[in-house]
Amino acid sequence: MGFVYGALRFDLGWAQEVAGDDAAAQESWRQARSELELFLKEEPENDVLIGNLALTNMGLGDKAAALALAERAVAMTPIEKDAADGPMPIEILARVAARIGEPDRAIATLQKLLSIPYEGALAANVPLTPALLRLDPMFDPLRNDPRFQKLAESPAPKKP
């Protein structure tokens, strides 16, 4: 459970990037990667740890490592075998794909996630919804894609 500090450093880096302090974000992510990699040696089958490391590498711009780690986490916890936890690594994969410039993969993954109930991978385990897609800056690279815009549309309110 010690890897939580590395995960929190990723979150700090993310907040720093959103606030416009890219240098501080990069430093936080470098520290997070160092911490998370140490724990990965001890817990090579921990998909949550691997997901956090994927996000950290994404922040550092290491596209190949981020994608490989995200795919590894998805393979470790297939949704067909674990409907409760399987979607979490899929969300990480969607986030990584969006940020590293793989919009087709990100959108296909988001379509899958929006079609199933699940607990989200970040924060308080809130799943992605159309409203959160509109707000979450991790998906900014997809904003101009009409497919993403369609996913981010709120469903029409049901009339009584």
mmCIF file of C-alpha atoms in Angstrom:
data_model
loop_
_atom_site.group_PDB
_atom_site.id
_atom_site.type_symbol
_atom_site.label_atom_id
_atom_site.label_comp_id
_atom_site.label_asym_id
_atom_site.label_seq_id
_atom_site.Cartn_x
_atom_site.Cartn_y
_atom_site.Cartn_z
ATOM 1 C CA MET A 1 0.000 0.000 0.000
ATOM 2 C CA GLY A 2 3.074 2.224 0.228
ATOM 3 C CA PHE A 3 2.753 3.034 -3.463
ATOM 4 C CA VAL A 4 -0.058 5.411 -2.507
ATOM 5 C CA TYR A 5 2.524 8.158 -1.964
ATOM 6 C CA GLY A 6 3.685 7.775 -5.547
ATOM 7 C CA ALA A 7 0.065 7.929 -6.689
ATOM 8 C CA LEU A 8 -0.436 11.104 -4.687
ATOM 9 C CA ARG A 9 2.670 12.582 -6.321
ATOM 10 C CA PHE A 10 1.078 11.871 -9.699
ATOM 11 C CA ASP A 11 -2.021 13.762 -8.511
ATOM 12 C CA LEU A 12 0.151 16.644 -7.315
ATOM 13 C CA GLY A 13 1.878 16.756 -10.693
ATOM 14 C CA TRP A 14 -1.466 16.764 -12.432
ATOM 15 C CA ALA A 15 -2.687 19.675 -10.288
ATOM 16 C CA GLN A 16 0.546 21.538 -10.982
ATOM 17 C CA GLU A 17 0.178 21.023 -14.729
ATOM 18 C CA VAL A 18 -3.441 22.191 -14.695
ATOM 19 C CA ALA A 19 -2.284 25.263 -12.732
ATOM 20 C CA GLY A 20 0.301 25.993 -15.430
ATOM 21 C CA ASP A 21 3.445 25.016 -13.526
ATOM 22 C CA ASP A 22 4.864 22.486 -15.956
ATOM 23 C CA ALA A 23 8.336 22.411 -14.372
ATOM 24 C CA ALA A 24 6.918 21.511 -10.953
ATOM 25 C CA ALA A 25 4.630 18.915 -12.547
ATOM 26 C CA GLN A 26 7.548 17.251 -14.285
ATOM 27 C CA GLU A 27 9.520 17.121 -11.023
ATOM 28 C CA SER A 28 6.561 15.632 -9.139
ATOM 29 C CA TRP A 29 6.116 13.024 -11.850
ATOM 30 C CA ARG A 30 9.805 12.117 -11.850
ATOM 31 C CA GLN A 31 9.614 11.559 -8.092
ATOM 32 C CA ALA A 32 6.395 9.583 -8.493
ATOM 33 C CA ARG A 33 7.923 7.368 -11.164
ATOM 34 C CA SER A 34 10.950 6.608 -8.986
ATOM 35 C CA GLU A 35 8.737 5.691 -6.036
ATOM 36 C CA LEU A 36 6.262 3.651 -8.069
ATOM 37 C CA GLU A 37 8.983 1.706 -9.892
ATOM 38 C CA LEU A 38 10.430 0.606 -6.543
ATOM 39 C CA PHE A 39 7.086 -0.820 -5.490
ATOM 40 C CA LEU A 40 6.537 -2.438 -8.870
ATOM 41 C CA LYS A 41 9.522 -4.685 -8.186
ATOM 42 C CA GLU A 42 7.776 -5.847 -5.000
ATOM 43 C CA GLU A 43 4.265 -6.015 -6.445
ATOM 44 C CA PRO A 44 4.546 -6.840 -10.171
ATOM 45 C CA GLU A 45 0.910 -8.010 -10.336
ATOM 46 C CA ASN A 46 -0.649 -4.912 -8.745
ATOM 47 C CA ASP A 47 -2.817 -3.458 -11.522
ATOM 48 C CA VAL A 48 -3.589 -0.273 -9.557
ATOM 49 C CA LEU A 49 0.113 0.400 -9.100
ATOM 50 C CA ILE A 50 0.732 -0.312 -12.780
ATOM 51 C CA GLY A 51 -2.088 2.072 -13.736
ATOM 52 C CA ASN A 52 -0.594 4.837 -11.605
ATOM 53 C CA LEU A 53 2.781 4.246 -13.210
ATOM 54 C CA ALA A 54 1.153 4.392 -16.660
ATOM 55 C CA LEU A 55 -0.404 7.771 -15.837
ATOM 56 C CA THR A 56 2.888 9.039 -14.444
ATOM 57 C CA ASN A 57 4.775 8.035 -17.590
ATOM 58 C CA MET A 58 2.015 9.699 -19.604
ATOM 59 C CA GLY A 59 2.631 12.942 -17.705
ATOM 60 C CA LEU A 60 6.355 12.654 -18.355
ATOM 61 C CA GLY A 61 5.728 12.191 -22.077
ATOM 62 C CA ASP A 62 7.020 8.612 -22.203
ATOM 63 C CA LYS A 63 4.314 7.422 -24.582
ATOM 64 C CA ALA A 64 5.661 3.914 -25.159
ATOM 65 C CA ALA A 65 6.023 3.133 -21.445
ATOM 66 C CA ALA A 66 2.644 4.676 -20.589
ATOM 67 C CA LEU A 67 0.818 2.668 -23.232
ATOM 68 C CA ALA A 68 2.645 -0.580 -22.435
ATOM 69 C CA LEU A 69 1.848 -0.247 -18.739
ATOM 70 C CA ALA A 70 -1.805 0.642 -19.375
ATOM 71 C CA GLU A 71 -2.183 -2.367 -21.665
ATOM 72 C CA ARG A 72 -0.481 -4.587 -19.085
ATOM 73 C CA ALA A 73 -2.962 -3.498 -16.398
ATOM 74 C CA VAL A 74 -5.918 -4.181 -18.710
ATOM 75 C CA ALA A 75 -4.569 -7.646 -19.528
ATOM 76 C CA MET A 76 -4.078 -8.424 -15.831
ATOM 77 C CA THR A 77 -7.669 -7.623 -14.910
ATOM 78 C CA PRO A 78 -9.875 -8.495 -17.880
ATOM 79 C CA ILE A 79 -13.378 -7.141 -17.593
ATOM 80 C CA GLU A 80 -14.751 -10.544 -18.645
ATOM 81 C CA LYS A 81 -13.263 -12.083 -15.499
ATOM 82 C CA ASP A 82 -13.684 -9.158 -13.105
ATOM 83 C CA ALA A 83 -16.670 -6.925 -13.829
ATOM 84 C CA ALA A 84 -16.049 -4.883 -10.671
ATOM 85 C CA ASP A 85 -12.373 -3.988 -11.075
ATOM 86 C CA GLY A 86 -11.802 -4.714 -14.775
ATOM 87 C CA PRO A 87 -13.099 -1.353 -16.012
ATOM 88 C CA MET A 88 -10.636 0.671 -13.912
ATOM 89 C CA PRO A 89 -7.558 -0.187 -16.004
ATOM 90 C CA ILE A 90 -9.660 0.410 -19.118
ATOM 91 C CA GLU A 91 -10.281 3.964 -17.910
ATOM 92 C CA ILE A 92 -6.538 4.423 -17.389
ATOM 93 C CA LEU A 93 -5.974 3.179 -20.950
ATOM 94 C CA ALA A 94 -8.518 5.705 -22.264
ATOM 95 C CA ARG A 95 -6.784 8.529 -20.415
ATOM 96 C CA VAL A 96 -3.345 7.484 -21.618
ATOM 97 C CA ALA A 97 -4.503 7.042 -25.223
ATOM 98 C CA ALA A 98 -6.151 10.489 -25.188
ATOM 99 C CA ARG A 99 -3.044 12.219 -23.900
ATOM 100 C CA ILE A 100 -0.457 10.451 -26.049
ATOM 101 C CA GLY A 101 -2.216 11.160 -29.328
ATOM 102 C CA GLU A 102 -4.181 7.983 -30.027
ATOM 103 C CA PRO A 103 -7.695 9.418 -30.415
ATOM 104 C CA ASP A 104 -9.190 6.376 -32.160
ATOM 105 C CA ARG A 105 -8.165 4.112 -29.327
ATOM 106 C CA ALA A 106 -9.214 6.608 -26.661
ATOM 107 C CA ILE A 107 -12.664 7.106 -28.144
ATOM 108 C CA ALA A 108 -13.291 3.382 -28.666
ATOM 109 C CA THR A 109 -12.283 2.780 -25.059
ATOM 110 C CA LEU A 110 -14.485 5.606 -23.799
ATOM 111 C CA GLN A 111 -17.441 4.222 -25.758
ATOM 112 C CA LYS A 112 -16.994 0.917 -23.965
ATOM 113 C CA LEU A 113 -16.749 2.568 -20.549
ATOM 114 C CA LEU A 114 -19.826 4.736 -21.044
ATOM 115 C CA SER A 115 -21.855 1.639 -21.889
ATOM 116 C CA ILE A 116 -21.214 -0.188 -18.595
ATOM 117 C CA PRO A 117 -21.591 0.546 -14.896
ATOM 118 C CA TYR A 118 -18.306 0.670 -13.007
ATOM 119 C CA GLU A 119 -16.308 2.406 -10.293
ATOM 120 C CA GLY A 120 -13.906 4.981 -11.676
ATOM 121 C CA ALA A 121 -10.139 4.633 -11.539
ATOM 122 C CA LEU A 122 -9.337 8.051 -10.080
ATOM 123 C CA ALA A 123 -10.326 10.162 -7.096
ATOM 124 C CA ALA A 124 -13.387 8.864 -5.271
ATOM 125 C CA ASN A 125 -14.001 6.068 -7.788
ATOM 126 C CA VAL A 126 -16.467 8.155 -9.774
ATOM 127 C CA PRO A 127 -17.012 6.620 -13.218
ATOM 128 C CA LEU A 128 -16.702 8.678 -16.350
ATOM 129 C CA THR A 129 -19.931 10.236 -17.540
ATOM 130 C CA PRO A 130 -20.679 12.627 -20.411
ATOM 131 C CA ALA A 131 -20.557 15.531 -17.937
ATOM 132 C CA LEU A 132 -17.162 14.483 -16.589
ATOM 133 C CA LEU A 133 -15.810 14.061 -20.118
ATOM 134 C CA ARG A 134 -16.724 17.692 -20.777
ATOM 135 C CA LEU A 135 -14.858 18.821 -17.649
ATOM 136 C CA ASP A 136 -11.841 16.525 -17.316
ATOM 137 C CA PRO A 137 -8.728 18.220 -18.748
ATOM 138 C CA MET A 138 -7.079 14.851 -19.428
ATOM 139 C CA PHE A 139 -9.406 14.595 -22.393
ATOM 140 C CA ASP A 140 -8.587 18.052 -23.792
ATOM 141 C CA PRO A 141 -6.684 16.535 -26.748
ATOM 142 C CA LEU A 142 -9.989 15.015 -27.919
ATOM 143 C CA ARG A 143 -12.180 18.120 -27.595
ATOM 144 C CA ASN A 144 -12.325 18.910 -31.333
ATOM 145 C CA ASP A 145 -13.088 15.348 -32.401
ATOM 146 C CA PRO A 146 -16.783 15.030 -33.352
ATOM 147 C CA ARG A 147 -16.847 11.474 -31.971
ATOM 148 C CA PHE A 148 -15.693 12.731 -28.594
ATOM 149 C CA GLN A 149 -18.166 15.605 -28.708
ATOM 150 C CA LYS A 150 -20.946 13.089 -29.250
ATOM 151 C CA LEU A 151 -19.793 11.037 -26.252
ATOM 152 C CA ALA A 152 -19.660 14.152 -24.102
ATOM 153 C CA GLU A 153 -23.218 15.221 -24.925
ATOM 154 C CA SER A 154 -25.585 14.927 -22.018
ATOM 155 C CA PRO A 155 -28.397 12.529 -22.563
ATOM 156 C CA ALA A 156 -31.709 14.296 -22.952
ATOM 157 C CA PRO A 157 -33.652 14.518 -19.698
ATOM 158 C CA LYS A 158 -36.457 12.023 -19.504
ATOM 159 C CA LYS A 159 -39.890 13.549 -19.491
ATOM 160 C CA PRO A 160 -42.304 12.316 -16.829
#
